[in-house]
């Protein structure tokens, strides 16, 4: 699996994530996200996805390609 360590990303990187719909927990999709400077913490980075910021956590699964995210999605959910 081509995951990226969250400590290795920098602002401007594009990554792919398995995004769980917060309104429908049984729905998950693969989405591109941009790594950006956290808007409230100049020492932190965040993912910008669906017009919102998500603090990058150590256990977030970030993928270098959509194909890698799709494989992980299929391995995990099917």
XYZ file of N, CA, C and O in Angstrom:
312
model
N 0.848 -1.177 0.000
C 0.000 0.000 0.000
C 0.891 1.236 0.000
O 1.806 1.337 0.788
N 0.614 2.164 -0.880
C 1.425 3.364 -1.020
C 0.917 4.485 -0.109
O 0.447 5.511 -0.571
N 1.021 4.277 1.194
C 0.593 5.340 2.103
C 1.743 6.320 2.312
O 2.909 5.988 2.118
N 1.371 7.500 2.718
C 2.336 8.554 3.003
C 2.289 8.825 4.495
O 1.207 8.984 5.069
N 3.430 8.880 5.116
C 3.485 9.234 6.527
C 3.054 10.693 6.659
O 3.602 11.566 5.975
N 2.061 10.988 7.512
C 1.605 12.373 7.670
C 2.733 13.355 8.027
O 2.636 14.538 7.735
N 3.813 12.849 8.599
C 4.943 13.722 8.952
C 5.773 14.111 7.734
O 6.598 15.016 7.810
N 5.546 13.417 6.600
C 6.343 13.668 5.403
C 5.670 14.590 4.382
O 6.232 14.833 3.323
N 4.477 15.084 4.691
C 3.801 15.960 3.734
C 4.180 17.419 3.981
O 4.599 17.786 5.075
N 4.012 18.214 2.932
C 4.280 19.657 3.055
C 3.178 20.415 2.349
O 2.457 19.859 1.510
N 3.023 21.661 2.680
C 1.993 22.500 2.065
C 2.159 22.472 0.556
O 3.271 22.573 0.033
N 1.048 22.291 -0.144
C 1.046 22.237 -1.593
C 0.959 20.823 -2.139
O 0.655 20.633 -3.316
N 1.217 19.816 -1.303
C 1.110 18.430 -1.751
C -0.347 18.064 -2.001
O -1.239 18.531 -1.283
N -0.571 17.230 -3.004
C -1.901 16.656 -3.216
C -1.831 15.206 -2.777
O -0.894 14.486 -3.133
N -2.798 14.801 -1.979
C -2.881 13.428 -1.506
C -4.298 12.924 -1.761
O -5.193 13.704 -2.110
N -4.486 11.654 -1.583
C -5.812 11.054 -1.712
C -6.170 10.417 -0.385
O -5.308 9.856 0.296
N -7.426 10.550 0.000
C -7.895 10.018 1.275
C -9.187 9.241 1.066
O -9.901 9.464 0.093
N -9.451 8.330 1.980
C -10.754 7.673 2.015
C -11.582 8.525 2.960
O -11.299 8.619 4.151
N -12.564 9.194 2.390
C -13.353 10.183 3.131
C -14.681 9.564 3.540
O -15.472 9.149 2.690
N -14.918 9.483 4.831
C -16.194 8.990 5.343
C -17.163 10.148 5.444
O -16.852 11.178 6.043
N -18.325 9.972 4.853
C -19.359 11.002 4.893
C -19.828 11.180 6.334
O -20.315 10.234 6.942
N -19.687 12.379 6.896
C -20.081 12.579 8.298
C -21.590 12.478 8.520
O -22.034 12.234 9.638
N -22.378 12.628 7.470
C -23.829 12.564 7.598
C -24.373 11.156 7.374
O -25.473 10.842 7.807
N -23.604 10.338 6.676
C -23.996 8.956 6.401
C -22.776 8.074 6.650
O -21.968 7.844 5.743
N -22.608 7.593 7.863
C -21.382 6.874 8.234
C -21.072 5.639 7.387
O -19.931 5.204 7.342
N -22.058 5.077 6.723
C -21.801 3.885 5.914
C -21.323 4.222 4.504
O -21.078 3.319 3.710
N -21.176 5.503 4.196
C -20.735 5.921 2.869
C -19.314 6.470 2.959
O -19.026 7.368 3.746
N -18.432 5.901 2.149
C -17.050 6.373 2.077
C -16.658 6.496 0.608
O -17.086 5.696 -0.229
N -15.873 7.508 0.304
C -15.409 7.748 -1.061
C -13.942 8.128 -1.032
O -13.429 8.607 -0.016
N -13.303 7.978 -2.159
C -11.919 8.424 -2.296
C -11.946 9.839 -2.858
O -12.624 10.113 -3.850
N -11.233 10.725 -2.202
C -11.232 12.134 -2.597
C -9.800 12.676 -2.608
O -8.996 12.323 -1.746
N -9.512 13.551 -3.559
C -8.228 14.257 -3.494
C -8.315 15.336 -2.417
O -9.381 15.889 -2.149
N -7.201 15.598 -1.796
C -7.133 16.659 -0.787
C -5.801 17.384 -0.945
O -4.799 16.778 -1.336
N -5.818 18.650 -0.643
C -4.585 19.433 -0.701
C -4.071 19.655 0.713
O -4.838 19.948 1.631
N -2.766 19.508 0.873
C -2.137 19.810 2.149
C -1.882 21.311 2.172
O -1.272 21.864 1.258
N -2.395 21.973 3.216
C -2.289 23.429 3.330
C -1.830 23.806 4.737
O -1.895 23.004 5.664
N -1.383 25.041 4.869
C -1.059 25.574 6.191
C -2.341 25.660 7.001
O -3.368 26.107 6.492
N -2.315 25.202 8.226
C -3.504 25.262 9.075
C -3.881 26.737 9.277
O -3.027 27.564 9.580
N -5.160 27.088 9.082
C -5.551 28.494 9.140
C -5.429 29.142 10.525
O -5.333 30.360 10.625
N -5.415 28.333 11.585
C -5.345 28.904 12.931
C -4.061 28.566 13.677
O -3.819 29.100 14.746
N -3.252 27.664 13.130
C -2.013 27.251 13.787
C -0.880 27.295 12.765
O -0.761 26.410 11.928
N -0.044 28.314 12.828
C 1.020 28.458 11.830
C 2.065 27.337 11.883
O 2.857 27.187 10.964
N 2.058 26.538 12.937
C 3.013 25.435 13.065
C 2.436 24.094 12.630
O 3.080 23.062 12.807
N 1.232 24.089 12.084
C 0.580 22.835 11.723
C 0.089 22.875 10.281
O -0.098 23.938 9.697
N -0.107 21.689 9.747
C -0.679 21.543 8.415
C -2.076 20.953 8.543
O -2.428 20.373 9.569
N -2.853 21.102 7.479
C -4.210 20.552 7.461
C -4.513 20.046 6.056
O -3.832 20.402 5.097
N -5.533 19.207 5.970
C -6.039 18.796 4.663
C -7.192 19.714 4.312
O -8.040 20.006 5.155
N -7.222 20.171 3.077
C -8.345 20.962 2.606
C -9.148 20.048 1.691
O -8.686 19.640 0.629
N -10.349 19.698 2.147
C -11.199 18.774 1.417
C -12.647 19.184 1.612
O -13.047 19.526 2.730
N -13.405 19.188 0.538
C -14.819 19.591 0.579
C -14.990 20.979 1.213
O -15.866 21.201 2.040
N -14.105 21.889 0.846
C -14.178 23.283 1.309
C -14.039 23.428 2.815
O -14.471 24.423 3.396
N -13.446 22.439 3.476
C -13.207 22.523 4.923
C -11.783 22.068 5.224
O -11.140 21.398 4.417
N -11.323 22.414 6.406
C -10.002 22.030 6.865
C -10.117 20.845 7.810
O -11.017 20.792 8.647
N -9.219 19.899 7.672
C -9.155 18.730 8.546
C -7.736 18.669 9.098
O -6.769 18.579 8.325
N -7.595 18.735 10.397
C -6.278 18.629 11.017
C -5.704 17.261 10.677
O -6.396 16.244 10.782
N -4.468 17.211 10.247
C -3.832 15.937 9.920
C -3.422 15.247 11.210
O -2.663 15.793 12.008
N -3.943 14.054 11.399
C -3.644 13.240 12.575
C -2.618 12.171 12.204
O -2.507 11.780 11.038
N -1.893 11.659 13.189
C -0.881 10.634 12.929
C -1.476 9.358 12.330
O -0.791 8.637 11.612
N -2.742 9.080 12.624
C -3.339 7.840 12.128
C -4.159 8.033 10.850
O -4.823 7.111 10.392
N -4.100 9.215 10.237
C -4.781 9.425 8.958
C -4.060 8.623 7.874
O -2.834 8.564 7.835
N -4.836 8.002 7.009
C -4.272 7.259 5.882
C -4.247 8.180 4.672
O -5.284 8.526 4.120
N -3.071 8.587 4.294
C -2.871 9.449 3.131
C -2.217 8.611 2.043
O -1.296 7.844 2.316
N -2.696 8.763 0.821
C -2.191 7.962 -0.278
C -1.596 8.851 -1.355
O -2.070 9.954 -1.600
N -0.581 8.321 -2.020
C 0.106 9.095 -3.047
C -0.630 9.089 -4.377
O -0.371 9.936 -5.226
N -1.540 8.140 -4.556
C -2.280 8.079 -5.809
C -3.710 7.617 -5.554
O -3.997 6.971 -4.544
N -4.570 7.920 -6.502
C -5.961 7.487 -6.396
C -6.040 5.959 -6.471
O -6.833 5.326 -5.767
N -5.174 5.367 -7.272
C -5.157 3.912 -7.412
C -4.796 3.231 -6.092
O -5.384 2.217 -5.716
N -3.819 3.772 -5.383
C -3.427 3.202 -4.093
C -4.562 3.317 -3.082
O -4.816 2.395 -2.304
N -5.259 4.456 -3.097
C -6.400 4.636 -2.194
C -7.525 3.669 -2.539
O -8.154 3.093 -1.644
N -7.771 3.458 -3.836
C -8.815 2.521 -4.258
C -8.491 1.099 -3.819
O -9.362 0.368 -3.360
N -7.227 0.705 -3.944
C -6.825 -0.634 -3.519
C -7.034 -0.801 -2.016
O -7.574 -1.810 -1.555
N -6.611 0.188 -1.230
C -6.786 0.120 0.223
C -8.263 0.090 0.587
O -8.686 -0.651 1.486
N -9.060 0.866 -0.127
C -10.504 0.911 0.108
C -11.110 -0.472 -0.118
O -11.852 -0.988 0.708
N -10.773 -1.090 -1.253
C -11.298 -2.421 -1.577
C -10.814 -3.473 -0.586
O -11.583 -4.336 -0.163
N -9.524 -3.397 -0.198
C -8.983 -4.358 0.764
C -9.651 -4.234 2.127
O -9.863 -5.220 2.820
N -9.985 -3.017 2.500
C -10.554 -2.785 3.831
C -12.057 -3.032 3.883
O -12.567 -3.597 4.841
N -12.775 -2.599 2.870
C -14.234 -2.645 2.908
C -14.851 -3.864 2.236
O -16.019 -4.141 2.432
N -14.078 -4.586 1.418
C -14.671 -5.727 0.709
C -13.922 -6.999 1.003
O -12.849 -7.129 1.289
